[in-house]
Tab-separated table of C-alpha atoms and ligand atoms in Angstrom:
chain	number	residue	atom	x	y	z
N	1	MET	CA	0.239	-0.381	0.039
N	2	LYS	CA	1.169	3.580	-0.211
N	3	ILE	CA	0.254	5.798	2.409
N	4	LEU	CA	-0.049	9.343	3.278
N	5	ILE	CA	0.245	9.996	6.820
N	6	THR	CA	-0.563	13.717	8.794
N	7	ALA	CA	1.242	14.211	12.124
N	8	GLY	CA	2.041	16.482	14.377
N	9	PRO	CA	0.639	20.284	15.111
N	10	THR	CA	0.163	23.106	12.965
N	11	ARG	CA	0.964	26.767	13.823
N	12	GLU	CA	-0.799	29.406	12.692
N	13	TYR	CA	1.102	32.858	12.962
N	14	ILE	CA	-0.551	36.201	14.832
N	15	ASP	CA	2.977	38.012	13.350
N	16	ASP	CA	6.094	36.661	12.336
N	17	VAL	CA	7.611	35.750	15.751
N	18	ARG	CA	4.257	34.598	17.267
N	19	PHE	CA	1.610	31.607	16.377
N	20	LEU	CA	-1.346	29.822	17.880
N	21	SER	CA	-0.685	25.530	18.220
N	22	ASN	CA	-1.063	22.784	20.816
N	23	ALA	CA	1.074	20.160	22.122
N	24	SER	CA	0.900	17.339	19.774
N	25	SER	CA	3.999	15.847	20.347
N	26	GLY	CA	3.298	13.680	16.933
N	27	ARG	CA	4.298	10.321	18.070
N	28	MET	CA	1.079	8.452	17.370
N	29	GLY	CA	1.332	9.410	13.588
N	30	TYR	CA	5.715	8.801	13.516
N	31	SER	CA	4.431	5.526	15.091
N	32	LEU	CA	2.610	4.995	12.322
N	33	VAL	CA	4.824	5.543	10.190
N	34	ASP	CA	6.963	3.057	11.450
N	35	ALA	CA	4.601	0.613	11.911
N	36	ALA	CA	3.845	1.149	8.426
N	37	VAL	CA	7.543	1.081	6.933
N	38	ALA	CA	8.303	-2.251	9.073
N	39	ALA	CA	5.080	-3.695	7.228
N	40	GLY	CA	6.079	-3.219	3.775
N	41	HIS	CA	4.153	-0.344	2.644
N	42	GLU	CA	5.385	3.097	0.930
N	43	VAL	CA	4.612	5.868	3.508
N	44	VAL	CA	4.370	9.788	2.466
N	45	LEU	CA	4.546	11.633	5.723
N	46	VAL	CA	3.779	15.268	5.912
N	47	THR	CA	4.296	16.317	9.594
N	48	GLY	CA	4.301	19.365	11.397
N	49	PRO	CA	6.879	20.790	13.654
N	50	VAL	CA	7.672	18.737	16.482
N	51	GLU	CA	10.769	17.386	18.442
N	52	MET	CA	11.348	14.038	16.547
N	53	SER	CA	13.592	13.274	13.832
N	54	PRO	CA	11.194	12.136	10.446
N	55	PRO	CA	11.230	7.794	11.177
N	56	ASP	CA	13.883	6.459	8.245
N	57	GLY	CA	12.323	4.773	4.707
N	58	CYS	CA	9.484	7.003	4.408
N	59	GLU	CA	9.169	10.574	1.707
N	60	VAL	CA	8.920	13.572	4.809
N	61	TYR	CA	7.205	16.987	3.300
N	62	ARG	CA	7.179	19.374	6.399
N	63	ILE	CA	4.796	22.168	6.716
N	64	GLU	CA	4.077	25.097	9.462
N	65	THR	CA	-0.021	26.365	8.765
N	66	THR	CA	-2.797	24.321	8.604
N	67	ASP	CA	-2.788	25.884	4.370
N	68	GLU	CA	0.501	24.606	4.176
N	69	LEU	CA	-1.202	20.401	5.264
N	70	ARG	CA	-4.087	21.023	2.681
N	71	GLN	CA	-1.782	22.144	-0.150
N	72	ARG	CA	0.789	19.201	0.523
N	73	CYS	CA	-2.491	17.017	1.435
N	74	LEU	CA	-4.441	17.703	-1.914
N	75	GLU	CA	-1.434	17.284	-3.967
N	76	LEU	CA	-0.185	13.560	-2.205
N	77	PHE	CA	-3.758	11.950	-1.453
N	78	PRO	CA	-4.230	11.042	-5.234
N	79	SER	CA	-1.567	8.966	-5.750
N	80	CYS	CA	-2.277	7.125	-2.158
N	81	ASP	CA	-4.107	4.232	-1.180
N	82	GLY	CA	-5.295	5.416	1.657
N	83	VAL	CA	-5.038	8.441	4.098
N	84	ILE	CA	-4.414	7.590	8.624
N	85	ALA	CA	-4.592	11.636	9.663
N	86	THR	CA	-3.660	11.808	13.238
N	87	ALA	CA	-2.520	15.590	12.935
N	88	ALA	CA	-3.853	18.377	15.460
N	89	VAL	CA	-4.550	20.918	12.650
N	90	CYS	CA	-5.445	24.453	14.418
N	91	ASP	CA	-8.790	25.160	13.741
N	92	TYR	CA	-8.348	28.878	13.771
N	93	ARG	CA	-6.199	31.343	12.394
N	94	PRO	CA	-5.689	34.708	12.868
N	95	LYS	CA	-6.924	36.254	10.121
N	96	THR	CA	-4.367	38.522	9.448
N	97	ARG	CA	-1.168	38.075	9.769
N	98	ILE	CA	0.751	41.194	11.095
N	99	THR	CA	4.317	41.929	9.323
N	100	GLY	CA	7.321	41.729	12.034
N	101	LYS	CA	6.400	41.968	15.045
N	102	ILE	CA	3.268	43.448	17.581
N	103	THR	CA	4.742	45.671	19.661
N	104	LYS	CA	3.463	46.032	23.213
N	105	THR	CA	1.525	49.648	23.785
N	106	GLY	CA	0.187	48.879	27.881
N	107	GLN	CA	-2.950	48.031	25.977
N	108	PRO	CA	-4.871	45.417	26.065
N	109	ILE	CA	-5.171	43.555	22.288
N	110	VAL	CA	-8.379	41.583	20.952
N	111	LEU	CA	-7.177	38.481	18.372
N	112	GLU	CA	-9.691	38.334	15.678
N	113	LEU	CA	-10.018	34.431	14.887
N	114	VAL	CA	-11.479	32.766	11.524
N	115	GLU	CA	-11.515	29.043	10.919
N	116	THR	CA	-9.005	27.149	8.974
N	117	SER	CA	-10.059	24.413	6.051
N	118	ASP	CA	-10.964	20.891	7.302
N	119	VAL	CA	-8.333	18.989	5.428
N	120	LEU	CA	-9.678	15.744	6.295
N	121	ALA	CA	-13.490	17.033	4.992
N	122	GLU	CA	-11.638	17.932	1.805
N	123	LEU	CA	-9.606	14.838	1.425
N	124	GLY	CA	-13.293	13.090	2.206
N	125	THR	CA	-14.667	14.194	-0.681
N	126	MET	CA	-12.240	13.194	-3.510
N	127	LYS	CA	-11.245	10.166	-2.023
N	128	GLU	CA	-13.444	7.864	-4.392
N	129	HIS	CA	-11.926	4.224	-3.811
N	130	ARG	CA	-9.286	5.057	-1.344
N	131	TRP	CA	-9.662	4.927	2.294
N	132	ILE	CA	-9.577	7.202	5.203
N	133	VAL	CA	-9.131	7.100	8.533
N	134	GLY	CA	-9.392	9.997	10.923
N	135	PHE	CA	-8.373	11.301	14.607
N	136	ALA	CA	-11.179	12.392	16.676
N	137	LEU	CA	-9.772	14.058	19.714
N	138	GLU	CA	-12.629	14.476	22.386
N	139	SER	CA	-13.207	16.230	25.898
N	140	GLN	CA	-16.509	15.887	26.209
N	141	ASP	CA	-19.495	13.474	24.754
N	142	PRO	CA	-16.625	11.307	22.651
N	143	ARG	CA	-19.085	8.913	20.937
N	144	ASN	CA	-21.324	11.351	19.379
N	145	ASN	CA	-18.254	14.036	18.568
N	146	ALA	CA	-16.515	10.825	16.573
N	147	MET	CA	-19.199	9.741	14.527
N	148	ARG	CA	-20.254	13.391	13.768
N	149	LYS	CA	-16.699	13.511	12.468
N	150	LEU	CA	-16.648	10.609	11.101
N	151	ARG	CA	-19.116	11.059	9.035
N	152	MET	CA	-18.790	14.903	7.882
N	153	LYS	CA	-14.850	13.973	6.955
N	154	ASN	CA	-16.826	10.964	5.452
N	155	CYS	CA	-14.302	8.407	7.176
N	156	ASP	CA	-14.331	4.838	6.721
N	157	CYS	CA	-13.481	4.427	10.470
N	158	ILE	CA	-12.728	6.280	13.372
N	159	VAL	CA	-9.887	6.670	16.328
N	160	LEU	CA	-10.881	7.907	19.339
N	161	ASN	CA	-8.728	8.942	21.633
N	162	ASP	CA	-9.672	11.862	24.648
N	163	THR	CA	-7.095	14.659	25.338
N	164	SER	CA	-4.458	12.456	27.541
N	165	ALA	CA	-3.537	11.256	24.668
N	166	ILE	CA	-1.425	14.904	23.932
N	167	GLY	CA	2.328	14.487	24.347
N	168	SER	CA	1.815	11.188	26.024
N	169	LEU	CA	3.978	8.190	25.434
N	170	THR	CA	0.516	5.967	25.330
N	171	ASN	CA	-2.475	5.793	24.183
N	172	SER	CA	-6.029	4.538	24.443
N	173	VAL	CA	-8.371	4.668	21.880
N	174	GLU	CA	-11.758	3.238	20.377
N	175	ILE	CA	-12.281	2.573	16.539
N	176	LEU	CA	-15.543	3.442	15.210
N	177	SER	CA	-17.049	2.559	11.855
N	178	PRO	CA	-19.421	4.264	10.149
N	179	SER	CA	-22.373	2.333	11.853
N	180	ALA	CA	-21.301	3.077	14.797
N	181	GLU	CA	-20.111	0.077	16.157
N	182	THR	CA	-17.094	-0.441	18.232
N	183	ILE	CA	-14.062	-1.867	15.603
N	184	ALA	CA	-11.325	-2.333	18.476
N	185	ILE	CA	-10.281	-0.723	21.320
N	186	TYR	CA	-6.457	-0.706	21.529
N	187	LYS	CA	-4.246	0.538	24.673
N	188	GLY	CA	-0.786	0.783	25.529
N	189	THR	CA	2.270	2.766	23.948
N	190	LYS	CA	2.116	4.730	20.870
N	191	GLN	CA	3.859	2.175	19.178
N	192	HIS	CA	1.561	-0.386	20.131
N	193	VAL	CA	-1.630	0.691	19.400
N	194	ALA	CA	-0.055	2.110	15.635
N	195	GLU	CA	0.803	-1.727	14.650
N	196	GLN	CA	-2.059	-2.807	15.864
N	197	LEU	CA	-4.238	-0.205	13.691
N	198	LEU	CA	-1.938	-0.827	10.854
N	199	GLU	CA	-3.294	-4.253	11.136
N	200	LEU	CA	-6.781	-3.779	11.006
N	201	ILE	CA	-6.242	-1.140	8.119
N	202	GLU	CA	-4.503	-3.392	6.499
N	203	GLY	CA	-6.790	-7.001	7.057
N	204	THR	CA	-10.819	-4.927	7.278
N	205	ILE	CA	-10.426	-1.358	5.598
N	206	HIS	CA	-7.425	-1.200	3.158
N	207	GLY	CA	-9.512	-5.470	2.193
N	208	ARG	CA	-12.905	-3.857	1.894
N	209	LYS	CA	-11.778	-1.417	-0.370
N	210	SER	CA	-9.994	-2.999	-2.591
N	211	ARG	CA	-12.755	-5.305	-3.014
N	212	ALA	CA	-15.399	-2.576	-3.854
N	213	LYS	CA	-12.304	-1.006	-6.656
G	1	CTP	N1	-8.166	17.518	10.610
G	1	CTP	C1	-8.356	18.034	9.796
G	1	CTP	N2	-8.321	20.040	9.318
G	1	CTP	C2	-8.751	20.310	10.564
G	1	CTP	C3	-9.559	20.100	11.149
G	1	CTP	C4	-9.134	18.291	12.113
G	1	CTP	O1	-8.273	17.202	8.707
G	1	CTP	N3	-8.987	21.769	10.100
G	1	CTP	C5	-8.442	15.844	11.081
G	1	CTP	C6	-7.155	15.543	12.370
G	1	CTP	O2	-6.213	14.989	11.551
G	1	CTP	C7	-8.040	14.782	12.684
G	1	CTP	C8	-10.204	14.996	12.357
G	1	CTP	O3	-9.697	15.659	11.111
G	1	CTP	O4	-7.855	13.456	11.803
G	1	CTP	C9	-11.104	15.184	13.839
G	1	CTP	O5	-9.553	16.497	14.606
G	1	CTP	P1	-10.405	16.829	15.111
G	1	CTP	O6	-9.277	18.382	15.979
G	1	CTP	O7	-10.889	15.838	16.682
G	1	CTP	O8	-11.872	17.389	15.209
G	1	CTP	P2	-12.096	18.923	14.714
G	1	CTP	O9	-12.375	18.431	13.169
G	1	CTP	O10	-10.973	19.422	14.502
G	1	CTP	O11	-13.424	19.471	15.567
G	1	CTP	P3	-13.250	20.019	16.814
G	1	CTP	O12	-11.845	20.414	16.865
G	1	CTP	O13	-14.484	21.160	16.461
G	1	CTP	O14	-13.430	19.331	17.850
């Protein structure tokens, strides 16, 4: 298989030196890259800024902003069999990016934020025979929110995890199907969860799609 994997956070710049972002370590995505490369798949990684070095054996594209993530994914997805979207995407960006550095005035400032594009939802509109595995990070009403995202983004399954996953070495996930069934529950190190998830994709998600081609 040729697999597109997105990982890490995106950044949205306020001025040339300050940005909005989140605490994603990129570890879940990088563990999936490791597992997929070890299993002999061709992997294309689109990664936000993280402290780890990209795993060996994959094609790497570095991005910072959600818009850059979108451009890369739109360009790369058509040649892949599927996408695993672990990136922790900034949902909002400052309406305008100030050139240079904002200087203090002694007064409060107000940032006007606008929504960024939903990259996975856009890939969902162009997926055809390809499969899409989304991640949902939820702090409230997890199953309903994850199912809403699965449908909105046209996913073949969604990996539900909670906010304790951010920056952690371990994860505990529930995989939900389009009919809201629990397909699997995996717990342990992100490497272990990645290996299990990849086996599920190889055995069930990809198999079903290639038979339907
Ligand atoms: N995602 C994306 N583009 C965005 C936001 C999210 O591609 N602008 C992807 C993520 O990589 C993940 C899935 O969509 O695979 C769900 O991300 P999540 O942050 O849980 O949900 P959001 O759609 O951003 O909704 P909310 O933040 O309101 O919960």
